[in-house]
Amino acid sequence: MNRTPFAQSRLLVLALVALLALSACRPDDTLDITPSPTPTPEPSATPSPTPPPADFVDPYEVNLSIIESLIELLPDPLPAGEEEWRRNFEVGNEGVKNIRGIRRPAVGREIYYYTQQGSKMSLNFAVFPDAEAALAEFHRKQELRSSLVNLKENDSFPKPNFIGGGLYGSFGLFQIENYFIEVFVEIFTTSTSPMQPLSTETIKFFENNRAAFEAVADSSATDDGGPDVLQVILDSMPKEIVTTTQWRRDFSRFDEGVGTPRNIQNGRGFRVAYIDQMANNFQMTYAQFDSADDAMAHYLRMKDIREGIEEENSIEDFPQPHVLGRGLYGSVALFSIDEFFLEVLMERAPGTSANPTVAIARKALAILEEARSG
């Protein structure tokens, strides 16, 4: 079809307009208009926890050493009132229980006493990081005891204090700086309540001995003579020991699976228990003393307790001196090695195989040797 010159000119103008429009929309950079993906940043490494400084002192360990030293210094018997109060080692872990509601770094223990006439009581001591925390425990116990007895403040004792009695026993509550103290008389057989004399003797004991048990804590906190060998031993105690039977740690035997031996003088120690599937059981006791003479003195005391069943220095490759014995109550191995004392007490041995006391003693000696060499 033939177009007129006018129509051809019109088409040419429209084409030019279209080209101009396309040119205006074209980007300047025609080489690459695809947007680059945003790089994903690499995850940063989790920062490592800052290690404690070399001179860091765990407040829990300090408070624990205070309470342990305090318990060692407690009088037995305790002269108070008309009766003679004796430590009751048949309750809890060697006569001691943890106080419920006390959280680290505070440490609290309940210590039990009794009389020949049938009276029962306990002394509660707790040490806290500061006086505010001790006061909070004082008020917590005040609220608990107020539901049982009528508590009143007594001017004869340091304040704050509350003392009261009733059908549910007698209580004496005391807060002295960062310490909380409670005297609890469960039963008394005398005509009058022994709360007043017991509270008097307890506060007197605390005030007279505070410097001593706090000095022990200060000494342990500043000791830089090397690793705590007893703690190394405790940390390395195996969960299982295999002899002719398979023994496992008995964590139900003591509070938190660790007991405190009695009659440790000028030293400290711990005790752990093991049991097998047939309820056979034994204990291992380790103690570290201030000197080799103190360890030997304790060894001789324990040797006298086991008198009549001893077989001394009978195994050549065992450290000397040592005692091996067997009796109606079980079997025992005793050792005094420099400033350390070790006892393996087999309370009930398997009846179908050889007595495993010697084999377990070898394992116990190896644990001690490894801890000392480390």
mmCIF file of C-alpha atoms in Angstrom:
data_model
loop_
_atom_site.group_PDB
_atom_site.id
_atom_site.type_symbol
_atom_site.label_atom_id
_atom_site.label_comp_id
_atom_site.label_asym_id
_atom_site.label_seq_id
_atom_site.Cartn_x
_atom_site.Cartn_y
_atom_site.Cartn_z
ATOM 1 C CA MET A 1 0.000 0.000 0.000
ATOM 2 C CA ASN A 2 1.368 3.377 -0.985
ATOM 3 C CA ARG A 3 1.670 5.963 1.811
ATOM 4 C CA THR A 4 1.523 9.639 1.257
ATOM 5 C CA PRO A 5 4.577 11.724 2.057
ATOM 6 C CA PHE A 6 2.693 13.065 5.079
ATOM 7 C CA ALA A 7 2.087 9.577 6.498
ATOM 8 C CA GLN A 8 5.725 8.586 5.994
ATOM 9 C CA SER A 9 6.884 11.686 7.844
ATOM 10 C CA ARG A 10 4.530 10.908 10.748
ATOM 11 C CA LEU A 11 5.886 7.383 11.115
ATOM 12 C CA LEU A 12 9.450 8.671 11.113
ATOM 13 C CA VAL A 13 8.670 11.126 13.923
ATOM 14 C CA LEU A 14 7.086 8.383 16.061
ATOM 15 C CA ALA A 15 10.135 6.145 15.584
ATOM 16 C CA LEU A 16 12.492 8.933 16.655
ATOM 17 C CA VAL A 17 10.393 9.590 19.819
ATOM 18 C CA ALA A 18 10.500 5.887 20.734
ATOM 19 C CA LEU A 19 14.305 5.768 20.317
ATOM 20 C CA LEU A 20 14.739 8.831 22.549
ATOM 21 C CA ALA A 21 12.543 7.268 25.247
ATOM 22 C CA LEU A 22 14.545 4.050 25.254
ATOM 23 C CA SER A 23 17.815 5.951 25.395
ATOM 24 C CA ALA A 24 16.663 7.937 28.429
ATOM 25 C CA CYS A 25 15.699 4.748 30.348
ATOM 26 C CA ARG A 26 18.966 2.873 29.685
ATOM 27 C CA PRO A 27 21.358 2.770 32.693
ATOM 28 C CA ASP A 28 24.789 4.353 32.383
ATOM 29 C CA ASP A 29 26.596 1.104 33.202
ATOM 30 C CA THR A 30 25.569 -1.365 30.556
ATOM 31 C CA LEU A 31 28.230 -3.954 31.432
ATOM 32 C CA ASP A 32 26.599 -5.565 34.510
ATOM 33 C CA ILE A 33 23.368 -4.455 36.109
ATOM 34 C CA THR A 34 22.820 -7.620 38.221
ATOM 35 C CA PRO A 35 23.042 -6.660 41.935
ATOM 36 C CA SER A 36 25.785 -8.478 43.879
ATOM 37 C CA PRO A 37 24.562 -10.617 46.796
ATOM 38 C CA THR A 38 25.254 -9.153 50.231
ATOM 39 C CA PRO A 39 27.968 -11.293 51.867
ATOM 40 C CA THR A 40 26.869 -13.091 55.056
ATOM 41 C CA PRO A 41 29.181 -12.119 57.906
ATOM 42 C CA GLU A 42 30.996 -14.993 59.541
ATOM 43 C CA PRO A 43 29.705 -15.736 63.021
ATOM 44 C CA SER A 44 31.990 -14.393 65.681
ATOM 45 C CA ALA A 45 33.566 -16.925 68.014
ATOM 46 C CA THR A 46 32.004 -17.340 71.445
ATOM 47 C CA PRO A 47 34.230 -15.502 73.869
ATOM 48 C CA SER A 48 36.000 -17.738 76.353
ATOM 49 C CA PRO A 49 35.120 -17.166 79.991
ATOM 50 C CA THR A 50 37.613 -15.008 81.775
ATOM 51 C CA PRO A 51 39.637 -17.186 84.131
ATOM 52 C CA PRO A 52 39.684 -16.090 87.757
ATOM 53 C CA PRO A 53 42.780 -14.236 88.894
ATOM 54 C CA ALA A 54 45.603 -16.258 90.386
ATOM 55 C CA ASP A 55 44.870 -14.944 93.867
ATOM 56 C CA PHE A 56 41.119 -15.704 93.684
ATOM 57 C CA VAL A 57 39.687 -17.124 96.902
ATOM 58 C CA ASP A 58 36.397 -19.022 96.669
ATOM 59 C CA PRO A 59 34.134 -17.588 99.411
ATOM 60 C CA TYR A 60 32.336 -20.910 99.722
ATOM 61 C CA GLU A 61 35.595 -22.694 100.542
ATOM 62 C CA VAL A 62 36.407 -20.040 103.151
ATOM 63 C CA ASN A 63 32.988 -20.379 104.786
ATOM 64 C CA LEU A 64 33.218 -24.170 104.654
ATOM 65 C CA SER A 65 36.570 -24.147 106.447
ATOM 66 C CA ILE A 66 35.101 -21.850 109.119
ATOM 67 C CA ILE A 67 32.173 -24.189 109.790
ATOM 68 C CA GLU A 68 34.353 -27.308 109.769
ATOM 69 C CA SER A 69 36.770 -25.755 112.232
ATOM 70 C CA LEU A 70 33.882 -24.550 114.406
ATOM 71 C CA ILE A 71 32.439 -28.065 114.569
ATOM 72 C CA GLU A 72 35.817 -29.510 115.548
ATOM 73 C CA LEU A 73 36.022 -27.034 118.433
ATOM 74 C CA LEU A 74 32.538 -27.752 119.794
ATOM 75 C CA PRO A 75 32.679 -29.046 123.383
ATOM 76 C CA ASP A 76 31.729 -32.650 124.046
ATOM 77 C CA PRO A 77 30.232 -32.859 126.598
ATOM 78 C CA LEU A 78 28.558 -29.466 126.660
ATOM 79 C CA PRO A 79 27.937 -28.347 130.248
ATOM 80 C CA ALA A 80 24.594 -26.522 130.333
ATOM 81 C CA GLY A 81 21.759 -26.740 132.838
ATOM 82 C CA GLU A 82 20.935 -29.769 134.945
ATOM 83 C CA GLU A 83 22.046 -32.385 132.401
ATOM 84 C CA GLU A 84 25.244 -33.258 130.542
ATOM 85 C CA TRP A 85 24.825 -32.882 126.795
ATOM 86 C CA ARG A 86 26.841 -35.230 124.560
ATOM 87 C CA ARG A 87 27.348 -35.184 120.810
ATOM 88 C CA ASN A 88 24.983 -37.585 119.052
ATOM 89 C CA PHE A 89 27.031 -39.139 116.260
ATOM 90 C CA GLU A 90 24.220 -41.542 115.295
ATOM 91 C CA VAL A 91 22.235 -38.793 113.525
ATOM 92 C CA GLY A 92 23.015 -37.479 110.036
ATOM 93 C CA ASN A 93 26.600 -37.658 108.827
ATOM 94 C CA GLU A 94 28.627 -38.334 111.986
ATOM 95 C CA GLY A 95 26.197 -36.207 113.990
ATOM 96 C CA VAL A 96 25.974 -33.358 111.456
ATOM 97 C CA LYS A 97 23.400 -32.364 108.825
ATOM 98 C CA ASN A 98 23.218 -29.559 106.278
ATOM 99 C CA ILE A 99 20.742 -26.797 107.110
ATOM 100 C CA ARG A 100 17.956 -26.579 104.550
ATOM 101 C CA GLY A 101 17.544 -23.296 102.729
ATOM 102 C CA ILE A 102 21.227 -22.308 102.987
ATOM 103 C CA ARG A 103 22.687 -21.632 99.537
ATOM 104 C CA ARG A 104 26.274 -21.145 98.429
ATOM 105 C CA PRO A 105 28.491 -19.344 99.196
ATOM 106 C CA ALA A 106 26.881 -19.512 102.667
ATOM 107 C CA VAL A 107 27.442 -22.705 104.660
ATOM 108 C CA GLY A 108 25.200 -24.026 107.450
ATOM 109 C CA ARG A 109 25.342 -27.135 109.616
ATOM 110 C CA GLU A 110 23.134 -28.665 112.328
ATOM 111 C CA ILE A 111 24.974 -30.509 115.120
ATOM 112 C CA TYR A 112 23.109 -32.936 117.388
ATOM 113 C CA TYR A 113 23.306 -33.501 121.156
ATOM 114 C CA TYR A 114 21.506 -35.731 123.651
ATOM 115 C CA THR A 115 21.527 -36.581 127.387
ATOM 116 C CA GLN A 116 21.418 -39.890 129.214
ATOM 117 C CA GLN A 117 17.981 -38.912 130.536
ATOM 118 C CA GLY A 118 16.542 -38.682 127.003
ATOM 119 C CA SER A 119 16.701 -34.960 126.219
ATOM 120 C CA LYS A 120 17.500 -33.973 122.619
ATOM 121 C CA MET A 121 18.688 -30.731 121.078
ATOM 122 C CA SER A 122 20.710 -29.380 118.158
ATOM 123 C CA LEU A 123 22.931 -26.377 117.529
ATOM 124 C CA ASN A 124 22.691 -24.643 114.147
ATOM 125 C CA PHE A 125 25.518 -22.492 112.813
ATOM 126 C CA ALA A 126 25.564 -20.718 109.443
ATOM 127 C CA VAL A 127 28.127 -18.289 108.056
ATOM 128 C CA PHE A 128 27.176 -15.854 105.267
ATOM 129 C CA PRO A 129 29.105 -13.467 102.994
ATOM 130 C CA ASP A 130 27.803 -10.436 104.900
ATOM 131 C CA ALA A 131 25.596 -9.332 107.788
ATOM 132 C CA GLU A 132 22.646 -8.546 105.484
ATOM 133 C CA ALA A 133 22.457 -12.147 104.300
ATOM 134 C CA ALA A 134 22.700 -13.441 107.874
ATOM 135 C CA LEU A 135 19.918 -11.071 108.950
ATOM 136 C CA ALA A 136 17.742 -12.333 106.098
ATOM 137 C CA GLU A 137 18.210 -15.894 107.384
ATOM 138 C CA PHE A 138 17.411 -14.695 110.912
ATOM 139 C CA HIS A 139 14.081 -13.244 109.706
ATOM 140 C CA ARG A 140 13.348 -16.332 107.603
ATOM 141 C CA LYS A 141 13.743 -18.587 110.648
ATOM 142 C CA GLN A 142 11.810 -16.109 112.801
ATOM 143 C CA GLU A 143 8.836 -16.433 110.456
ATOM 144 C CA LEU A 144 9.061 -20.225 110.426
ATOM 145 C CA ARG A 145 9.382 -20.589 114.201
ATOM 146 C CA SER A 146 6.700 -18.004 114.983
ATOM 147 C CA SER A 147 4.098 -20.406 113.611
ATOM 148 C CA LEU A 148 5.168 -22.953 116.240
ATOM 149 C CA VAL A 149 6.009 -20.963 119.383
ATOM 150 C CA ASN A 150 5.735 -17.470 120.802
ATOM 151 C CA LEU A 151 9.114 -15.766 120.296
ATOM 152 C CA LYS A 152 10.299 -12.873 122.431
ATOM 153 C CA GLU A 153 13.472 -10.798 122.530
ATOM 154 C CA ASN A 154 15.764 -11.469 125.498
ATOM 155 C CA ASP A 155 17.989 -8.696 126.867
ATOM 156 C CA SER A 156 20.488 -11.242 128.214
ATOM 157 C CA PHE A 157 21.829 -12.008 124.744
ATOM 158 C CA PRO A 158 23.263 -10.082 121.777
ATOM 159 C CA LYS A 159 20.592 -8.486 119.613
ATOM 160 C CA PRO A 160 18.835 -9.293 117.403
ATOM 161 C CA ASN A 161 17.590 -12.426 119.118
ATOM 162 C CA PHE A 162 14.340 -14.278 119.707
ATOM 163 C CA ILE A 163 13.692 -17.036 122.247
ATOM 164 C CA GLY A 164 10.530 -19.029 122.826
ATOM 165 C CA GLY A 165 9.086 -22.441 123.640
ATOM 166 C CA GLY A 166 5.924 -24.483 123.355
ATOM 167 C CA LEU A 167 4.520 -27.862 122.388
ATOM 168 C CA TYR A 168 6.828 -28.073 119.371
ATOM 169 C CA GLY A 169 10.055 -27.480 121.266
ATOM 170 C CA SER A 170 12.100 -24.443 122.270
ATOM 171 C CA PHE A 171 14.025 -22.149 119.942
ATOM 172 C CA GLY A 172 16.717 -19.538 120.365
ATOM 173 C CA LEU A 173 17.565 -17.429 117.278
ATOM 174 C CA PHE A 174 20.630 -15.169 117.119
ATOM 175 C CA GLN A 175 22.343 -13.068 114.467
ATOM 176 C CA ILE A 176 25.902 -11.892 115.137
ATOM 177 C CA GLU A 177 27.340 -9.964 112.180
ATOM 178 C CA ASN A 178 27.576 -12.460 109.284
ATOM 179 C CA TYR A 179 26.634 -15.474 111.427
ATOM 180 C CA PHE A 180 23.263 -17.017 112.213
ATOM 181 C CA ILE A 181 22.946 -19.270 115.272
ATOM 182 C CA GLU A 182 19.964 -21.324 116.407
ATOM 183 C CA VAL A 183 19.522 -23.458 119.520
ATOM 184 C CA PHE A 184 16.722 -25.990 119.151
ATOM 185 C CA VAL A 185 15.634 -28.072 122.149
ATOM 186 C CA GLU A 186 13.409 -30.827 120.810
ATOM 187 C CA ILE A 187 12.774 -32.669 124.094
ATOM 188 C CA PHE A 188 13.864 -32.009 127.670
ATOM 189 C CA THR A 189 13.265 -34.225 130.681
ATOM 190 C CA THR A 190 14.108 -31.707 133.411
ATOM 191 C CA SER A 191 11.565 -29.693 135.374
ATOM 192 C CA THR A 192 12.596 -26.437 133.678
ATOM 193 C CA SER A 193 13.582 -25.677 130.106
ATOM 194 C CA PRO A 194 17.343 -25.779 129.461
ATOM 195 C CA MET A 195 17.045 -23.114 126.732
ATOM 196 C CA GLN A 196 18.550 -20.299 128.794
ATOM 197 C CA PRO A 197 21.728 -22.139 129.902
ATOM 198 C CA LEU A 198 22.145 -23.810 126.499
ATOM 199 C CA SER A 199 21.890 -20.453 124.714
ATOM 200 C CA THR A 200 24.325 -18.915 127.196
ATOM 201 C CA GLU A 201 26.927 -21.647 126.674
ATOM 202 C CA THR A 202 26.460 -21.598 122.889
ATOM 203 C CA ILE A 203 27.019 -17.846 122.588
ATOM 204 C CA LYS A 204 29.947 -18.065 125.018
ATOM 205 C CA PHE A 205 31.508 -20.830 122.904
ATOM 206 C CA PHE A 206 31.023 -18.794 119.734
ATOM 207 C CA GLU A 207 32.561 -15.632 121.129
ATOM 208 C CA ASN A 208 35.490 -17.409 122.807
ATOM 209 C CA ASN A 209 36.407 -19.477 119.729
ATOM 210 C CA ARG A 210 35.516 -17.205 116.836
ATOM 211 C CA ALA A 211 39.061 -15.957 116.391
ATOM 212 C CA ALA A 212 40.319 -19.554 116.271
ATOM 213 C CA PHE A 213 38.038 -20.901 113.571
ATOM 214 C CA GLU A 214 38.283 -17.717 111.489
ATOM 215 C CA ALA A 215 42.079 -17.906 111.719
ATOM 216 C CA VAL A 216 41.923 -21.373 110.173
ATOM 217 C CA ALA A 217 39.947 -19.933 107.257
ATOM 218 C CA ASP A 218 42.389 -17.043 106.819
ATOM 219 C CA SER A 219 45.293 -19.476 106.789
ATOM 220 C CA SER A 220 43.738 -21.704 104.128
ATOM 221 C CA ALA A 221 42.760 -18.688 102.002
ATOM 222 C CA THR A 222 46.305 -17.291 101.897
ATOM 223 C CA ASP A 223 48.110 -20.602 101.538
ATOM 224 C CA ASP A 224 50.098 -20.567 98.290
ATOM 225 C CA GLY A 225 52.209 -23.612 98.995
ATOM 226 C CA GLY A 226 50.785 -25.643 96.126
ATOM 227 C CA PRO A 227 47.676 -27.631 95.269
ATOM 228 C CA ASP A 228 45.310 -28.884 97.946
ATOM 229 C CA VAL A 229 46.265 -32.556 97.919
ATOM 230 C CA LEU A 230 43.129 -33.663 99.780
ATOM 231 C CA GLN A 231 40.944 -31.857 97.267
ATOM 232 C CA VAL A 232 42.884 -33.455 94.416
ATOM 233 C CA ILE A 233 42.295 -36.865 96.001
ATOM 234 C CA LEU A 234 38.597 -36.199 96.457
ATOM 235 C CA ASP A 235 38.222 -34.969 92.869
ATOM 236 C CA SER A 236 39.946 -38.104 91.574
ATOM 237 C CA MET A 237 37.917 -40.640 93.555
ATOM 238 C CA PRO A 238 36.646 -43.158 90.983
ATOM 239 C CA LYS A 239 32.939 -43.746 90.526
ATOM 240 C CA GLU A 240 33.617 -47.478 90.217
ATOM 241 C CA ILE A 241 36.259 -49.855 91.569
ATOM 242 C CA VAL A 242 36.479 -53.414 90.282
ATOM 243 C CA THR A 243 37.921 -56.232 92.374
ATOM 244 C CA THR A 244 36.183 -59.604 92.518
ATOM 245 C CA THR A 245 33.003 -57.538 92.392
ATOM 246 C CA GLN A 246 32.018 -54.154 91.001
ATOM 247 C CA TRP A 247 31.884 -51.362 93.568
ATOM 248 C CA ARG A 248 30.238 -47.998 92.930
ATOM 249 C CA ARG A 249 30.287 -44.740 94.889
ATOM 250 C CA ASP A 250 27.482 -44.667 97.453
ATOM 251 C CA PHE A 251 26.352 -41.039 97.385
ATOM 252 C CA SER A 252 23.409 -41.806 99.673
ATOM 253 C CA ARG A 253 25.659 -42.724 102.589
ATOM 254 C CA PHE A 254 26.793 -39.168 103.426
ATOM 255 C CA ASP A 255 25.553 -35.676 102.586
ATOM 256 C CA GLU A 256 26.686 -35.024 98.991
ATOM 257 C CA GLY A 257 28.535 -38.354 99.143
ATOM 258 C CA VAL A 258 31.335 -37.100 101.401
ATOM 259 C CA GLY A 259 31.623 -37.637 105.148
ATOM 260 C CA THR A 260 33.785 -35.953 107.783
ATOM 261 C CA PRO A 261 35.708 -38.338 110.068
ATOM 262 C CA ARG A 262 35.658 -37.739 113.814
ATOM 263 C CA ASN A 263 38.612 -37.090 116.116
ATOM 264 C CA ILE A 264 40.804 -35.377 113.525
ATOM 265 C CA GLN A 265 43.169 -33.185 115.538
ATOM 266 C CA ASN A 266 45.584 -30.754 113.860
ATOM 267 C CA GLY A 267 44.367 -31.756 110.442
ATOM 268 C CA ARG A 268 41.368 -32.406 108.229
ATOM 269 C CA GLY A 269 39.986 -35.316 106.297
ATOM 270 C CA PHE A 270 37.114 -36.821 104.340
ATOM 271 C CA ARG A 271 35.420 -40.175 103.930
ATOM 272 C CA VAL A 272 33.684 -41.765 100.930
ATOM 273 C CA ALA A 273 31.660 -44.970 100.719
ATOM 274 C CA TYR A 274 31.254 -47.673 98.080
ATOM 275 C CA ILE A 275 28.647 -50.424 97.657
ATOM 276 C CA ASP A 276 28.063 -53.365 95.315
ATOM 277 C CA GLN A 277 24.902 -55.004 93.993
ATOM 278 C CA MET A 278 24.689 -57.339 96.995
ATOM 279 C CA ALA A 279 24.859 -54.434 99.479
ATOM 280 C CA ASN A 280 28.441 -55.241 100.485
ATOM 281 C CA ASN A 281 30.141 -51.978 101.362
ATOM 282 C CA PHE A 282 33.351 -50.260 102.433
ATOM 283 C CA GLN A 283 34.683 -46.798 103.263
ATOM 284 C CA MET A 284 37.901 -45.016 102.398
ATOM 285 C CA THR A 285 39.136 -42.272 104.725
ATOM 286 C CA TYR A 286 41.914 -39.813 103.870
ATOM 287 C CA ALA A 287 43.310 -37.212 106.278
ATOM 288 C CA GLN A 288 46.117 -34.681 106.055
ATOM 289 C CA PHE A 289 47.725 -33.386 109.259
ATOM 290 C CA ASP A 290 49.932 -30.460 110.128
ATOM 291 C CA SER A 291 52.901 -32.786 110.593
ATOM 292 C CA ALA A 292 53.976 -36.408 110.256
ATOM 293 C CA ASP A 293 53.908 -36.703 114.059
ATOM 294 C CA ASP A 294 50.227 -35.674 114.099
ATOM 295 C CA ALA A 295 49.432 -38.241 111.401
ATOM 296 C CA MET A 296 51.269 -40.946 113.364
ATOM 297 C CA ALA A 297 49.389 -40.004 116.541
ATOM 298 C CA HIS A 298 46.079 -40.449 114.724
ATOM 299 C CA TYR A 299 47.295 -43.733 113.233
ATOM 300 C CA LEU A 300 48.108 -45.017 116.723
ATOM 301 C CA ARG A 301 44.711 -43.905 118.058
ATOM 302 C CA MET A 302 42.936 -45.781 115.274
ATOM 303 C CA LYS A 303 45.220 -48.774 115.810
ATOM 304 C CA ASP A 304 44.139 -48.889 119.461
ATOM 305 C CA ILE A 305 40.485 -48.741 118.390
ATOM 306 C CA ARG A 306 41.087 -51.771 116.144
ATOM 307 C CA GLU A 307 43.024 -53.532 118.910
ATOM 308 C CA GLY A 308 42.830 -57.309 118.874
ATOM 309 C CA ILE A 309 42.592 -57.777 115.132
ATOM 310 C CA GLU A 310 45.835 -56.204 113.952
ATOM 311 C CA GLU A 311 48.409 -57.723 111.654
ATOM 312 C CA GLU A 312 51.097 -55.043 111.434
ATOM 313 C CA ASN A 313 53.636 -54.494 108.631
ATOM 314 C CA SER A 314 52.621 -57.751 106.990
ATOM 315 C CA ILE A 315 52.954 -56.757 103.311
ATOM 316 C CA GLU A 316 56.453 -55.801 102.211
ATOM 317 C CA ASP A 317 55.530 -53.509 99.334
ATOM 318 C CA PHE A 318 53.062 -51.521 101.469
ATOM 319 C CA PRO A 319 54.252 -48.319 103.176
ATOM 320 C CA GLN A 320 55.441 -48.871 106.722
ATOM 321 C CA PRO A 321 53.892 -48.810 109.234
ATOM 322 C CA HIS A 322 50.542 -50.283 108.333
ATOM 323 C CA VAL A 323 47.927 -52.485 109.950
ATOM 324 C CA LEU A 324 45.689 -55.087 108.368
ATOM 325 C CA GLY A 325 42.976 -56.759 110.383
ATOM 326 C CA ARG A 326 39.712 -58.632 110.351
ATOM 327 C CA GLY A 327 37.052 -58.937 113.012
ATOM 328 C CA LEU A 328 33.350 -59.283 113.633
ATOM 329 C CA TYR A 329 32.650 -55.729 112.445
ATOM 330 C CA GLY A 330 34.606 -56.088 109.190
ATOM 331 C CA SER A 331 38.130 -55.689 107.853
ATOM 332 C CA VAL A 332 40.486 -52.729 107.992
ATOM 333 C CA ALA A 333 43.736 -51.406 106.554
ATOM 334 C CA LEU A 334 45.487 -48.455 108.258
ATOM 335 C CA PHE A 335 48.431 -46.410 106.945
ATOM 336 C CA SER A 336 50.522 -43.476 108.175
ATOM 337 C CA ILE A 337 52.492 -41.912 105.305
ATOM 338 C CA ASP A 338 54.348 -38.708 106.199
ATOM 339 C CA GLU A 339 51.611 -36.193 107.116
ATOM 340 C CA PHE A 340 48.825 -38.365 105.629
ATOM 341 C CA PHE A 341 46.599 -41.016 107.192
ATOM 342 C CA LEU A 342 44.622 -43.554 105.169
ATOM 343 C CA GLU A 343 42.034 -46.113 106.237
ATOM 344 C CA VAL A 344 40.119 -48.698 104.230
ATOM 345 C CA LEU A 345 37.262 -50.112 106.281
ATOM 346 C CA MET A 346 35.461 -53.085 104.756
ATOM 347 C CA GLU A 347 32.175 -53.200 106.654
ATOM 348 C CA ARG A 348 30.668 -56.078 104.731
ATOM 349 C CA ALA A 349 32.710 -58.149 102.276
ATOM 350 C CA PRO A 350 31.419 -60.560 99.627
ATOM 351 C CA GLY A 351 31.096 -64.010 101.167
ATOM 352 C CA THR A 352 31.678 -65.944 97.956
ATOM 353 C CA SER A 353 35.202 -64.666 97.163
ATOM 354 C CA ALA A 354 38.436 -63.645 98.817
ATOM 355 C CA ASN A 355 38.343 -60.555 101.038
ATOM 356 C CA PRO A 356 39.088 -57.561 98.778
ATOM 357 C CA THR A 357 40.515 -55.250 101.490
ATOM 358 C CA VAL A 358 44.131 -55.580 100.309
ATOM 359 C CA ALA A 359 43.213 -54.954 96.661
ATOM 360 C CA ILE A 360 41.187 -51.870 97.576
ATOM 361 C CA ALA A 361 44.011 -50.644 99.827
ATOM 362 C CA ARG A 362 46.388 -50.815 96.854
ATOM 363 C CA LYS A 363 43.970 -48.698 94.830
ATOM 364 C CA ALA A 364 43.640 -46.194 97.683
ATOM 365 C CA LEU A 365 47.426 -45.936 98.038
ATOM 366 C CA ALA A 366 47.801 -45.369 94.291
ATOM 367 C CA ILE A 367 45.284 -42.496 94.428
ATOM 368 C CA LEU A 368 47.226 -40.878 97.272
ATOM 369 C CA GLU A 369 50.573 -41.302 95.534
ATOM 370 C CA GLU A 370 49.295 -39.837 92.276
ATOM 371 C CA ALA A 371 47.782 -36.815 94.037
ATOM 372 C CA ARG A 372 51.006 -36.112 95.930
ATOM 373 C CA SER A 373 53.199 -36.444 92.840
ATOM 374 C CA GLY A 374 50.968 -34.057 90.862
#
